CSV table of C-alpha atoms and ligand atoms in Angstrom, one decimal:
chain,number,residue,atom,x,y,z
A,127,MET,CA,-45.3,-12.6,22.9
A,128,SER,CA,-44.6,-12.4,19.2
A,129,VAL,CA,-45.7,-9.2,17.5
A,130,GLU,CA,-48.0,-8.9,14.4
A,131,ALA,CA,-46.4,-7.2,11.3
A,132,THR,CA,-47.3,-6.7,7.6
A,133,TYR,CA,-44.3,-8.2,5.4
A,134,TYR,CA,-44.0,-7.3,1.8
A,135,ASP,CA,-41.6,-9.1,-0.4
A,136,GLY,CA,-40.8,-6.7,-2.8
A,137,ARG,CA,-41.8,-8.7,-5.6
A,138,SER,CA,-45.5,-8.8,-5.6
A,139,SER,CA,-47.6,-6.1,-4.1
A,140,ALA,CA,-49.6,-8.3,-2.2
A,141,ALA,CA,-49.0,-7.9,1.8
A,142,ARG,CA,-49.1,-10.8,4.3
A,143,THR,CA,-49.9,-11.0,7.7
A,144,VAL,CA,-46.5,-12.4,9.5
A,145,ARG,CA,-45.6,-12.6,13.3
A,146,LEU,CA,-42.4,-11.6,14.4
A,147,ASP,CA,-39.9,-12.5,17.6
A,148,ALA,CA,-36.8,-11.9,18.7
A,149,ASP,CA,-33.6,-12.8,21.1
A,150,ALA,CA,-30.3,-11.1,21.2
A,151,GLN,CA,-29.0,-12.3,18.4
A,152,MET,CA,-31.8,-12.7,15.8
A,153,LEU,CA,-35.0,-11.8,14.6
A,154,TRP,CA,-37.5,-14.0,13.3
A,155,LEU,CA,-40.3,-13.9,11.2
A,156,ASP,CA,-43.2,-16.5,10.9
A,157,ALA,CA,-46.4,-17.1,8.6
A,158,GLU,CA,-47.7,-20.2,6.8
A,159,GLY,CA,-45.2,-21.4,4.4
A,160,LEU,CA,-42.9,-18.6,5.6
A,161,GLN,CA,-40.3,-18.5,7.8
A,162,ARG,CA,-37.3,-16.1,7.9
A,163,ARG,CA,-34.6,-15.6,10.4
A,164,TRP,CA,-32.7,-12.4,10.0
A,165,PRO,CA,-29.3,-11.6,12.3
A,166,TRP,CA,-30.0,-8.1,13.7
A,167,ASP,CA,-27.1,-6.6,11.6
A,168,ARG,CA,-28.7,-7.7,8.6
A,169,VAL,CA,-32.2,-5.9,10.0
A,170,SER,CA,-32.5,-2.0,10.0
A,171,VAL,CA,-35.5,-0.5,12.0
A,172,SER,CA,-36.7,2.7,11.6
A,173,GLU,CA,-36.8,5.3,14.4
A,174,ARG,CA,-39.5,5.6,16.6
A,175,LEU,CA,-41.6,8.5,15.6
A,176,GLY,CA,-45.1,9.6,17.1
A,177,GLY,CA,-47.3,7.1,16.2
A,178,ALA,CA,-46.0,6.3,12.9
A,179,PRO,CA,-45.6,2.7,11.8
A,180,ARG,CA,-42.2,1.1,12.7
A,181,LEU,CA,-40.5,-0.2,9.4
A,182,LEU,CA,-37.9,-2.9,9.2
A,183,ARG,CA,-35.9,-3.3,5.9
A,184,PHE,CA,-33.9,-6.9,5.8
A,185,GLY,CA,-31.1,-7.6,3.9
A,186,ASP,CA,-32.9,-9.1,1.1
A,187,GLY,CA,-34.6,-6.1,-0.1
A,188,THR,CA,-38.0,-7.0,1.7
A,189,LEU,CA,-39.7,-5.3,4.6
A,190,CYS,CA,-42.1,-5.0,7.5
A,191,GLU,CA,-44.4,-2.6,9.2
A,192,VAL,CA,-45.4,-2.8,12.8
A,193,ARG,CA,-48.3,-1.0,13.6
A,194,ASP,CA,-48.4,-2.2,17.4
A,195,GLY,CA,-44.9,0.4,18.4
A,196,ALA,CA,-45.6,-0.8,22.0
A,197,ALA,CA,-45.5,-4.1,21.4
A,198,PHE,CA,-42.8,-4.2,19.5
A,199,ASP,CA,-40.8,-1.8,22.2
A,200,ARG,CA,-41.7,-4.4,24.2
A,201,LEU,CA,-39.7,-7.1,21.7
A,202,LEU,CA,-36.6,-5.3,21.2
A,203,ARG,CA,-36.4,-4.6,25.3
A,204,ARG,CA,-36.6,-8.4,25.7
A,205,ALA,CA,-34.1,-9.2,22.9
A,206,GLY,CA,-31.7,-6.7,24.8
A,207,ARG,CA,-31.9,-4.1,21.6
A,208,ARG,CA,-31.5,-0.6,22.8
A,209,GLU,CA,-32.3,2.2,20.9
A,210,PRO,CA,-30.7,5.3,20.1
A,211,TRP,CA,-30.7,7.2,23.5
A,212,LEU,CA,-31.9,10.2,21.3
A,213,ALA,CA,-34.9,8.5,19.9
A,214,ARG,CA,-35.5,7.0,23.3
A,215,TRP,CA,-35.5,10.5,24.7
A,216,TYR,CA,-37.5,12.3,21.9
A,217,ALA,CA,-40.1,9.8,22.3
A,218,ASN,CA,-40.6,10.8,26.4
A,219,ARG,CA,-42.5,13.8,26.5
A,220,ARG,CA,-41.6,13.6,30.3
A,221,ALA,CA,-38.0,13.8,29.7
A,222,LEU,CA,-38.4,16.4,27.0
A,223,ALA,CA,-40.4,18.7,29.0
A,224,LEU,CA,-37.4,18.1,32.2
A,225,THR,CA,-34.9,18.4,29.6
A,226,VAL,CA,-36.6,22.0,28.5
A,227,ALA,CA,-37.0,23.0,32.2
A,228,GLY,CA,-33.4,21.9,33.0
A,229,ALA,CA,-31.9,24.2,29.9
A,230,VAL,CA,-34.0,27.1,31.2
A,231,LEU,CA,-32.6,26.4,35.0
A,232,VAL,CA,-29.0,26.0,33.8
A,233,LEU,CA,-29.2,28.9,31.6
A,234,THR,CA,-30.3,31.1,34.6
A,235,ALA,CA,-27.8,29.8,36.9
A,236,GLY,CA,-25.1,30.5,34.5
A,237,TYR,CA,-26.0,34.0,34.3
A,238,ARG,CA,-27.0,34.4,38.0
A,239,TRP,CA,-23.4,32.9,39.1
A,240,GLY,CA,-21.8,31.5,36.4
A,241,LEU,CA,-21.1,34.6,34.9
A,242,PRO,CA,-19.9,36.2,38.2
A,243,TRP,CA,-17.6,33.1,38.4
A,244,LEU,CA,-16.2,33.4,35.2
A,245,ALA,CA,-15.6,37.1,35.8
A,246,ALA,CA,-14.0,36.5,39.0
A,247,TRP,CA,-11.7,33.9,37.0
A,248,LEU,CA,-10.7,36.3,34.5
A,249,ALA,CA,-10.3,38.7,36.5
A,250,ARG,CA,-7.6,36.8,38.4
A,251,GLU,CA,-6.0,35.5,34.9
A,252,THR,CA,-5.8,39.2,33.6
A,253,PRO,CA,-2.0,39.5,32.8
A,254,PRO,CA,-1.0,42.8,34.5
A,255,ALA,CA,0.2,44.4,31.3
A,256,LEU,CA,-4.0,44.2,30.6
A,257,SER,CA,-4.6,46.1,33.3
A,258,ALA,CA,-2.3,48.5,33.0
A,259,HIS,CA,-3.6,49.2,29.7
A,260,ILE,CA,-6.8,49.7,30.9
A,261,SER,CA,-6.1,52.1,33.6
A,262,ASP,CA,-3.6,54.3,31.4
A,263,TYR,CA,-6.9,54.4,28.7
A,264,THR,CA,-8.9,55.3,31.4
A,265,LEU,CA,-7.2,57.7,33.5
A,266,ARG,CA,-5.9,59.3,29.8
A,267,THR,CA,-9.9,59.6,28.7
A,268,LEU,CA,-10.7,60.9,32.3
A,269,ASP,CA,-7.6,63.7,32.4
A,270,ARG,CA,-8.9,64.5,28.7
A,271,THR,CA,-12.4,65.3,29.7
A,272,LEU,CA,-13.5,65.5,33.3
A,273,LEU,CA,-10.2,65.8,35.3
A,274,LYS,CA,-7.8,68.8,36.2
A,275,PRO,CA,-4.4,69.0,38.0
A,276,SER,CA,-5.4,68.6,42.0
A,277,ARG,CA,-4.6,71.5,44.2
A,278,TRP,CA,-3.7,69.4,46.9
A,279,SER,CA,-0.1,70.4,47.9
A,280,GLN,CA,2.9,68.1,46.9
A,281,ASP,CA,3.5,68.0,50.4
A,282,ASP,CA,0.1,66.9,51.7
A,283,GLN,CA,0.3,64.3,48.7
A,284,ARG,CA,3.5,62.8,49.6
A,285,ALA,CA,2.1,62.7,53.3
A,286,LEU,CA,-0.6,60.3,52.5
A,287,GLN,CA,1.4,58.5,49.7
A,288,ALA,CA,3.8,57.8,52.7
A,289,ARG,CA,1.0,56.5,55.3
A,290,VAL,CA,-0.1,54.0,52.4
A,291,ALA,CA,3.1,52.7,51.7
A,292,ALA,CA,3.8,52.3,55.4
A,293,LEU,CA,0.8,50.1,55.7
A,294,ARG,CA,0.7,46.6,57.6
A,295,TRP,CA,-1.6,44.2,55.4
A,296,PRO,CA,-4.1,41.8,56.4
A,297,ASP,CA,-3.5,38.6,56.2
A,298,HIS,CA,0.3,39.7,55.1
A,299,VAL,CA,-0.9,39.9,51.2
A,300,PRO,CA,0.0,43.4,50.4
A,301,VAL,CA,-2.0,45.1,47.5
A,302,ARG,CA,-0.3,47.1,45.2
A,303,CYS,CA,-1.4,51.0,45.4
A,304,ARG,CA,-0.2,54.2,44.4
A,305,LEU,CA,-2.5,57.4,44.7
A,306,VAL,CA,-3.3,59.9,42.1
A,307,PHE,CA,-4.5,63.1,42.9
A,308,ARG,CA,-6.6,65.1,40.6
A,309,ASP,CA,-9.0,67.8,40.9
A,310,GLY,CA,-12.0,66.1,39.8
A,311,GLY,CA,-14.7,69.3,39.0
A,312,LYS,CA,-18.2,67.6,38.2
A,313,LEU,CA,-17.2,64.4,39.6
A,314,GLY,CA,-16.9,66.1,43.4
A,315,ALA,CA,-16.3,64.4,46.4
A,316,ASN,CA,-14.8,61.1,44.5
A,317,ALA,CA,-12.4,58.2,44.9
A,318,PHE,CA,-11.8,55.3,42.6
A,319,ALA,CA,-9.2,52.6,42.1
A,320,LEU,CA,-8.0,51.3,38.6
A,321,PRO,CA,-7.4,47.7,38.0
A,322,ASP,CA,-3.5,48.3,37.9
A,323,GLY,CA,-3.7,49.4,42.0
A,324,ARG,CA,-3.7,53.2,41.1
A,325,VAL,CA,-6.2,54.7,43.7
A,326,VAL,CA,-7.5,58.3,42.0
A,327,LEU,CA,-8.4,60.5,45.2
A,328,LEU,CA,-10.2,63.6,43.6
A,329,ASP,CA,-10.0,67.2,45.4
A,330,GLY,CA,-13.6,67.0,46.4
A,331,LEU,CA,-13.1,64.0,48.7
A,332,LEU,CA,-9.7,65.2,50.2
A,333,GLN,CA,-11.7,68.2,51.2
A,334,VAL,CA,-14.6,67.0,53.1
A,335,THR,CA,-12.4,64.0,54.9
A,336,ALA,CA,-11.3,65.7,58.0
A,337,GLY,CA,-7.6,64.7,58.8
A,338,ASP,CA,-5.6,61.5,56.7
A,339,ASP,CA,-6.6,58.9,59.1
A,340,GLN,CA,-10.2,59.4,57.5
A,341,ARG,CA,-8.6,59.7,54.1
A,342,LEU,CA,-6.7,56.3,55.1
A,343,ALA,CA,-10.3,55.2,55.5
A,344,VAL,CA,-11.7,55.8,52.1
A,345,ILE,CA,-8.3,53.9,50.5
A,346,ALA,CA,-8.5,51.3,52.9
A,347,HIS,CA,-12.3,50.7,51.1
A,348,GLU,CA,-10.6,51.2,47.6
A,349,LEU,CA,-7.7,49.0,48.6
A,350,GLY,CA,-10.2,46.2,49.4
A,351,HIS,CA,-12.1,46.8,45.9
A,352,LEU,CA,-8.4,46.1,44.5
A,353,ARG,CA,-7.6,43.5,46.8
A,354,TYR,CA,-11.1,41.2,45.5
A,355,ARG,CA,-10.6,42.7,42.0
A,356,HIS,CA,-13.9,44.2,41.9
A,357,GLY,CA,-13.1,46.6,39.1
A,358,LEU,CA,-12.0,44.0,36.8
A,359,ARG,CA,-14.6,41.3,37.7
A,360,LYS,CA,-17.6,44.3,37.1
A,361,LEU,CA,-15.8,45.6,33.9
A,362,LEU,CA,-15.6,41.9,32.7
A,363,GLN,CA,-18.9,40.9,33.6
A,364,ASP,CA,-20.8,44.0,32.4
A,365,SER,CA,-19.0,43.5,28.9
A,366,VAL,CA,-19.3,39.9,28.7
A,367,ILE,CA,-20.6,40.4,24.9
A,368,GLY,CA,-17.5,42.8,24.0
A,369,LEU,CA,-15.4,40.4,25.5
A,370,PHE,CA,-16.3,37.3,23.6
A,371,ALA,CA,-16.1,39.8,20.6
A,372,ALA,CA,-12.6,40.7,21.8
A,373,TRP,CA,-11.7,36.9,22.2
A,374,ALA,CA,-13.1,36.3,18.8
A,375,ILE,CA,-11.4,38.9,16.8
A,376,GLY,CA,-8.2,38.9,19.4
A,377,ASP,CA,-8.6,42.9,19.9
A,378,VAL,CA,-9.5,44.0,23.3
A,379,SER,CA,-10.6,47.5,22.6
A,380,PRO,CA,-14.2,46.9,23.4
A,381,LEU,CA,-13.4,46.3,26.8
A,382,THR,CA,-10.9,49.3,27.2
A,383,ALA,CA,-13.7,51.3,26.1
A,384,ALA,CA,-16.0,50.7,28.7
A,385,ALA,CA,-13.8,51.2,31.1
A,386,PRO,CA,-14.0,54.5,31.9
A,387,ALA,CA,-17.3,54.6,32.8
A,388,ALA,CA,-17.4,51.3,34.4
A,389,LEU,CA,-14.4,52.1,37.0
A,390,VAL,CA,-15.4,55.8,37.7
A,391,ASP,CA,-19.0,54.9,38.2
A,392,ALA,CA,-18.2,51.7,39.7
A,393,ARG,CA,-21.9,50.8,41.4
A,394,TYR,CA,-20.6,47.6,42.8
A,395,SER,CA,-23.0,45.1,44.2
A,396,ARG,CA,-23.7,44.9,47.6
A,397,ALA,CA,-21.7,41.8,48.3
A,398,PHE,CA,-18.7,43.7,46.6
A,399,GLU,CA,-18.9,46.8,48.6
A,400,LEU,CA,-19.7,44.8,52.3
A,401,GLN,CA,-16.3,42.8,51.1
A,402,ALA,CA,-14.5,46.1,50.8
A,403,ASP,CA,-16.1,47.4,54.2
A,404,ASP,CA,-14.9,44.3,55.7
A,405,TYR,CA,-11.6,44.5,54.3
A,406,ALA,CA,-11.1,48.1,54.9
A,407,ALA,CA,-12.2,47.5,58.6
A,408,ALA,CA,-9.5,44.6,58.8
A,409,LEU,CA,-6.8,46.9,57.3
A,410,LEU,CA,-7.5,50.1,59.7
A,411,ARG,CA,-7.4,47.7,62.4
A,412,ILE,CA,-4.4,46.3,62.3
A,413,ASN,CA,-2.7,49.6,61.7
A,414,GLY,CA,-3.9,50.7,64.8
A,415,LEU,CA,-7.3,52.8,63.4
A,416,SER,CA,-10.9,52.6,64.1
A,417,PRO,CA,-12.9,50.6,61.3
A,418,LEU,CA,-15.6,53.7,62.5
A,419,LEU,CA,-13.4,56.3,60.6
A,420,LEU,CA,-15.0,54.9,57.4
A,421,ALA,CA,-18.4,55.3,58.9
A,422,GLN,CA,-17.9,58.7,59.9
A,423,VAL,CA,-16.8,59.6,56.4
A,424,LEU,CA,-19.9,57.7,54.8
A,425,GLN,CA,-22.1,60.1,57.5
A,426,GLN,CA,-20.0,63.3,56.6
A,427,LEU,CA,-20.7,62.8,53.0
A,428,GLN,CA,-24.8,61.9,54.1
A,429,ARG,CA,-24.9,65.4,55.8
A,430,ARG,CA,-23.0,67.3,53.2
A,431,LYS,CA,-25.7,66.4,50.8
A,432,ALA,CA,-28.8,66.9,53.1
A,433,GLU,CA,-27.5,70.1,53.9
A,434,GLY,CA,-27.8,70.8,50.0
A,435,GLY,CA,-24.1,70.4,49.1
A,436,ALA,CA,-23.2,68.1,46.1
A,437,GLY,CA,-24.5,65.0,46.1
A,438,GLY,CA,-23.3,61.9,43.8
A,439,GLY,CA,-19.6,61.0,43.9
A,440,TRP,CA,-18.4,58.5,46.3
A,441,LEU,CA,-21.5,58.9,48.5
A,442,ALA,CA,-23.8,57.9,45.4
A,443,GLN,CA,-21.8,54.8,44.7
A,444,HIS,CA,-21.5,54.2,48.5
A,445,PRO,CA,-24.5,54.9,50.2
A,446,ALA,CA,-24.1,55.1,54.2
A,447,THR,CA,-26.7,52.6,54.5
A,448,ALA,CA,-27.6,51.6,58.3
A,449,GLU,CA,-26.3,48.4,57.8
A,450,ARG,CA,-22.7,49.4,56.9
A,451,VAL,CA,-22.3,51.9,59.6
A,452,ARG,CA,-23.8,49.0,61.7
A,453,ARG,CA,-21.4,46.6,60.7
A,454,LEU,CA,-18.6,48.8,60.4
A,455,GLY,CA,-19.3,49.6,64.5
A,456,ASP,CA,-19.1,45.7,64.7
A,457,ARG,CA,-15.7,45.2,63.2
B,144,LIG,ZN1,-16.8,50.9,47.3
């Protein structure tokens, strides 16, 4: 099963037809009046490139050209010679197509699942000082632009804060929480959580809700977002490019700059909202309150909007979908 090749001795331009054969140690070359044996470490074999002939260079400067690439491959295999994996992979069209398809799949999956996973991990690892910095910057920016001091009385503020301080926590895992009261003006009936545990309640929302139990239901939902670090995760996910820049230049300002918009207008994914609802339901229940309180708030906001009241705010970010109301009823 030898392979035909053309041999050039390097001294004359004459080519000779020879036969090649090989085993694990040697390659040998045969023609009338010409026999050579080369140990493999004195033979260099050109890589396979499409249908181009393979070139073999020997230790004495002579060379051989092999046209029948498939037969030569068989010879190499029989001799136990393996080509570099890259060359094998490159020569195999199907493997190449599969690799490209695989790369597309990995990138898609990376975007779909890897990015959220990375954001969740980063959110868990975010040092408290950075959370505080982001929260401070967000609140300062909002105070300068949109928020005014709350008109809610100090006593009422303290009473609600005391309810939060007395909460029993699901799975005995307390969530750091400090209430912050503001008049939100254009932000309307709204509430949102800052990554360091501050829950900002706007007068509009306090007015729409009927009693502290309902307010506690809204706070419980925001505590759910805090418990699972949804705010940081969304912020990190939204600003992944800025984040790499931040990491590269050691400057977190791109992350901070994105924070006010991302945290106030926190249109979380449906999965995050349902998780926060479930947490709120559990929190309300172990504190002797009904999860339906949250459904009531959602429906009140919905009704107010239907009657021509201000839309937007918490309702825009928390649509009272039938699914959510039904789930809360089931808890
Ligand atoms: Zn929410």
